[in-house]
Amino acid sequence: MRTTLTIDEKVGAALQETARRMGKPYKAVVNEALRLGLHAMAHPSARAYHLVPSALGDVRTGLNLDKAPAIAEALEDDAIAQKLM
């Protein structure tokens, strides 16, 4: 496919330098760079997920942490009920 593009001056110079260094035609280097760029755009690299820990304080007396899911559910129910008021 033949088309006309306006390429940034620095990008064009980098492409020409790459073509010269690799001993490849300019057109081949442009097509390869576009292919690589399109592939990178379609398949972005995953970013590492970083979790910042927070201190939640000491364990309250009288709470049985073996039943933590039930406690969390009760707290969530209370919060939802307060939002509805």
Coordinates of N, CA and C in Angstrom, one line a residue:
M1 N 0.8 -1.2 0.0 CA 0.0 0.0 0.0 C 0.9 1.2 0.0
R2 N 0.6 2.2 -0.8 CA 1.4 3.4 -0.9 C 0.6 4.5 -0.3
T3 N 1.3 5.3 0.6 CA 0.6 6.4 1.3 C 1.6 7.5 1.6
T4 N 1.1 8.6 1.9 CA 2.0 9.7 2.3 C 1.8 10.0 3.7
L5 N 2.9 10.1 4.5 CA 2.9 10.4 5.9 C 3.8 11.6 6.2
T6 N 3.4 12.3 7.2 CA 4.3 13.3 7.8 C 4.9 12.8 9.0
I7 N 6.2 12.6 9.0 CA 6.9 12.0 10.1 C 7.7 13.0 10.9
D8 N 7.6 13.0 12.2 CA 8.4 14.0 13.0 C 9.9 13.9 12.6
E9 N 10.5 15.1 12.6 CA 11.9 15.2 12.1 C 12.8 14.3 12.9
K10 N 12.7 14.2 14.2 CA 13.6 13.4 15.0 C 13.3 11.9 14.8
V11 N 12.1 11.6 14.6 CA 11.7 10.2 14.3 C 12.3 9.7 13.0
G12 N 12.1 10.6 12.0 CA 12.6 10.3 10.6 C 14.1 10.1 10.6
A13 N 14.8 11.0 11.4 CA 16.3 10.9 11.5 C 16.7 9.6 12.2
A14 N 15.9 9.2 13.2 CA 16.2 7.9 13.9 C 16.0 6.8 13.0
L15 N 14.9 6.8 12.2 CA 14.6 5.7 11.2 C 15.7 5.6 10.2
Q16 N 16.2 6.8 9.7 CA 17.2 6.8 8.7 C 18.5 6.2 9.2
E17 N 18.9 6.6 10.5 CA 20.1 6.1 11.1 C 20.0 4.6 11.4
T18 N 18.8 4.1 11.8 CA 18.6 2.7 12.0 C 18.7 1.9 10.7
A19 N 18.2 2.5 9.6 CA 18.2 1.8 8.3 C 19.7 1.7 7.9
R20 N 20.5 2.8 8.1 CA 21.9 2.8 7.7 C 22.7 1.8 8.5
R21 N 22.4 1.8 9.8 CA 23.2 0.9 10.7 C 22.8 -0.5 10.4
M22 N 21.6 -0.8 10.1 CA 21.2 -2.2 9.9 C 21.4 -2.7 8.4
G23 N 21.7 -1.7 7.6 CA 21.9 -2.0 6.2 C 20.7 -2.5 5.5
K24 N 19.5 -1.9 5.9 CA 18.2 -2.3 5.4 C 17.7 -1.0 4.7
P25 N 16.7 -1.2 3.7 CA 16.1 -0.1 3.1 C 15.2 0.7 4.1
Y26 N 15.1 2.0 4.0 CA 14.3 2.8 4.8 C 12.9 2.3 5.0
K27 N 12.3 1.9 3.8 CA 10.9 1.5 3.8 C 10.8 0.2 4.7
A28 N 11.8 -0.7 4.7 CA 11.7 -1.9 5.5 C 11.8 -1.6 7.0
V29 N 12.6 -0.6 7.3 CA 12.8 -0.2 8.7 C 11.5 0.5 9.2
V30 N 10.9 1.3 8.4 CA 9.6 2.0 8.8 C 8.6 0.9 9.0
N31 N 8.4 0.0 8.1 CA 7.4 -1.0 8.2 C 7.6 -1.9 9.5
E32 N 8.9 -2.2 9.8 CA 9.2 -3.1 10.9 C 8.9 -2.3 12.2
A33 N 9.2 -1.0 12.2 CA 9.0 -0.2 13.4 C 7.5 0.0 13.6
L34 N 6.7 0.1 12.6 CA 5.2 0.2 12.7 C 4.7 -1.1 13.2
R35 N 5.1 -2.2 12.7 CA 4.6 -3.5 13.1 C 4.9 -3.7 14.6
L36 N 6.1 -3.4 15.0 CA 6.5 -3.6 16.4 C 5.7 -2.6 17.3
G37 N 5.5 -1.4 16.9 CA 4.7 -0.5 17.6 C 3.2 -0.9 17.7
L38 N 2.7 -1.4 16.6 CA 1.3 -1.8 16.7 C 1.1 -3.0 17.6
H39 N 2.1 -3.9 17.5 CA 2.0 -5.1 18.4 C 2.1 -4.7 19.9
A40 N 3.0 -3.7 20.2 CA 3.1 -3.3 21.6 C 1.9 -2.6 22.0
M41 N 1.2 -1.9 21.1 CA 0.0 -1.2 21.5 C -1.2 -2.2 21.7
A42 N -1.2 -3.3 21.0 CA -2.2 -4.3 21.1 C -2.0 -5.2 22.3
H43 N -0.7 -5.3 22.7 CA -0.4 -6.2 23.8 C 0.5 -5.5 24.8
P44 N 0.0 -4.5 25.5 CA 0.8 -3.8 26.5 C 1.4 -4.7 27.6
S45 N 2.6 -4.4 28.0 CA 3.2 -5.2 29.1 C 2.4 -4.9 30.4
A46 N 2.3 -6.0 31.2 CA 1.7 -5.9 32.5 C 2.5 -5.1 33.4
R47 N 1.8 -4.3 34.2 CA 2.5 -3.5 35.2 C 2.4 -4.2 36.5
A48 N 3.5 -4.2 37.3 CA 3.5 -4.8 38.6 C 2.5 -4.1 39.5
Y49 N 1.8 -4.9 40.3 CA 0.8 -4.3 41.3 C 1.5 -4.2 42.6
H50 N 1.5 -3.0 43.2 CA 2.1 -2.8 44.5 C 1.1 -2.4 45.5
L51 N 1.0 -3.2 46.5 CA 0.1 -2.9 47.6 C 0.9 -2.3 48.8
V52 N 0.4 -1.2 49.3 CA 1.0 -0.6 50.4 C 0.3 -1.1 51.7
P53 N 1.0 -1.7 52.6 CA 0.3 -2.3 53.8 C 0.0 -1.1 54.7
S54 N -1.1 -1.3 55.5 CA -1.5 -0.4 56.5 C -1.7 -1.1 57.8
A55 N -1.3 -0.4 58.9 CA -1.5 -0.9 60.2 C -3.0 -0.8 60.6
L56 N -3.6 -1.8 61.1 CA -5.0 -1.8 61.4 C -5.2 -1.8 62.9
G57 N -4.1 -1.7 63.7 CA -4.2 -1.6 65.1 C -4.1 -2.9 65.8
D58 N -4.2 -2.9 67.1 CA -4.2 -4.1 67.8 C -5.5 -4.9 67.7
V59 N -5.5 -6.1 68.0 CA -6.7 -7.0 68.0 C -7.6 -6.5 69.2
R60 N -8.8 -6.3 69.0 CA -9.7 -5.9 70.0 C -10.1 -7.1 70.9
T61 N -10.1 -6.9 72.2 CA -10.5 -8.0 73.1 C -11.9 -8.3 72.9
G62 N -12.2 -9.6 73.0 CA -13.6 -10.0 72.9 C -14.0 -10.4 71.5
L63 N -13.1 -10.3 70.6 CA -13.4 -10.7 69.2 C -12.7 -12.0 68.9
N64 N -13.5 -12.9 68.4 CA -13.0 -14.2 68.0 C -12.6 -14.1 66.5
L65 N -11.3 -14.1 66.2 CA -10.9 -13.9 64.8 C -11.2 -15.1 63.9
D66 N -11.5 -16.3 64.6 CA -11.9 -17.4 63.8 C -13.2 -17.2 63.1
K67 N -13.9 -16.2 63.5 CA -15.2 -15.9 62.9 C -15.1 -14.5 62.2
A68 N -14.0 -14.2 61.7 CA -13.8 -12.9 61.0 C -14.7 -12.7 59.9
P69 N -15.0 -13.7 59.0 CA -15.9 -13.4 57.9 C -17.3 -13.0 58.4
A70 N -17.8 -13.6 59.5 CA -19.1 -13.3 60.0 C -19.1 -11.8 60.6
I71 N -18.0 -11.5 61.2 CA -17.8 -10.1 61.8 C -17.8 -9.1 60.6
A72 N -17.1 -9.4 59.6 CA -17.0 -8.5 58.4 C -18.4 -8.3 57.8
E73 N -19.1 -9.4 57.7 CA -20.5 -9.4 57.1 C -21.4 -8.5 57.9
A74 N -21.3 -8.7 59.2 CA -22.2 -7.9 60.1 C -21.8 -6.4 60.0
L75 N -20.5 -6.1 59.9 CA -20.1 -4.7 59.8 C -20.6 -4.1 58.4
E76 N -20.5 -4.9 57.4 CA -20.9 -4.5 56.1 C -22.4 -4.2 56.1
D77 N -23.2 -5.1 56.7 CA -24.6 -5.0 56.8 C -25.0 -3.7 57.5
D78 N -24.3 -3.4 58.6 CA -24.5 -2.1 59.4 C -24.2 -0.9 58.5
A79 N -23.1 -1.0 57.7 CA -22.8 0.2 56.9 C -23.8 0.4 55.8
I80 N -24.3 -0.7 55.2 CA -25.3 -0.6 54.2 C -26.6 0.0 54.8
A81 N -27.0 -0.5 55.9 CA -28.2 0.0 56.6 C -28.1 1.5 56.9
Q82 N -26.9 2.0 57.3 CA -26.8 3.4 57.6 C -26.8 4.2 56.4
K83 N -26.4 3.7 55.2 CA -26.4 4.5 54.0 C -27.9 4.6 53.5
L84 N -28.7 3.6 53.8 CA -30.1 3.6 53.4 C -31.0 4.5 54.3
M85 N -30.5 5.0 55.4 CA -31.3 5.8 56.3 C -31.2 7.2 55.9

